[in-house]
Amino acid sequence: MIYCNESSNYNSPVHLILHKLNEAMHQSKPLYPTLQQFTTQDYEEFLAFARNQEAALTMKAERLIQGYYTASRRVRTDPVHGSKISPIALKTLMSLSEAHAKLSLRHKILEQDAIIAILLYEISTTARHGKDSKDCI
């Protein structure tokens, strides 16, 4: 999922996200009443518990992340300056995948965790640099 240099009439997910956030913020009743029962301390304890979990990378998730990283470097390569994707991006993707697995209280990093990491990375890159691939880093 690389949004850079797309020529189609792609509708950004940002519009849908903003719509849903606006809809959720202007409701007269809570969207998720159960969540109001959790305190800040509950969330802090959950995050501490999740942070201390171990999560092992599965082969499928690893291949997905490495494939995305390799494809991104290939697509976002400048003939003069080389690749515009930092080598640190691979570590970032692995860390995001691990964090998502831990927050989901799983001990294995699955493909779905890798997909979320890739999606977050793409959204971040597009938000920072726009859709033009020459500006993507």
Short mmCIF file of N, CA and C in Angstrom, two decimals, residues 7 43 45 65 78 82 84 91 96 98-99 115 128 137:
data_model
loop_
_atom_site.label_atom_id
_atom_site.label_comp_id
_atom_site.label_asym_id
_atom_site.label_seq_id
_atom_site.Cartn_x
_atom_site.Cartn_y
_atom_site.Cartn_z
N SER A 7 -1.91 8.19 -9.44
CA SER A 7 -2.60 9.04 -10.40
C SER A 7 -4.11 8.83 -10.38
N TYR A 43 -5.64 2.24 32.62
CA TYR A 43 -4.91 2.28 31.35
C TYR A 43 -3.40 2.19 31.58
N GLU A 45 -1.88 0.73 34.05
CA GLU A 45 -1.57 -0.65 34.43
C GLU A 45 -1.60 -1.58 33.22
N ILE A 65 6.91 -7.59 6.34
CA ILE A 65 7.61 -6.34 6.65
C ILE A 65 8.83 -6.17 5.74
N ASP A 78 15.89 7.58 -5.57
CA ASP A 78 16.30 8.71 -6.39
C ASP A 78 17.59 8.32 -7.11
N GLY A 82 20.09 8.02 -4.14
CA GLY A 82 19.81 6.67 -3.66
C GLY A 82 18.43 6.57 -3.04
N LYS A 84 15.29 6.78 -0.62
CA LYS A 84 14.78 7.79 0.30
C LYS A 84 14.12 7.14 1.52
N LYS A 91 13.56 -1.11 11.27
CA LYS A 91 13.46 -1.27 12.73
C LYS A 91 12.17 -0.64 13.25
N LEU A 96 6.82 -1.20 15.62
CA LEU A 96 5.38 -0.95 15.57
C LEU A 96 4.59 -2.26 15.58
N GLU A 98 5.56 -5.13 16.84
CA GLU A 98 5.68 -5.71 18.18
C GLU A 98 4.76 -5.00 19.17
N ALA A 99 4.73 -3.67 19.09
CA ALA A 99 3.87 -2.91 20.00
C ALA A 99 2.40 -3.26 19.80
N ILE A 115 0.67 -5.58 9.15
CA ILE A 115 -0.17 -4.75 8.28
C ILE A 115 -0.50 -3.42 8.96
N ARG A 128 3.50 13.48 6.25
CA ARG A 128 4.70 14.33 6.35
C ARG A 128 5.16 14.87 5.01
N ILE A 137 9.98 9.83 2.42
CA ILE A 137 11.22 9.40 3.07
C ILE A 137 10.93 8.21 3.94
#
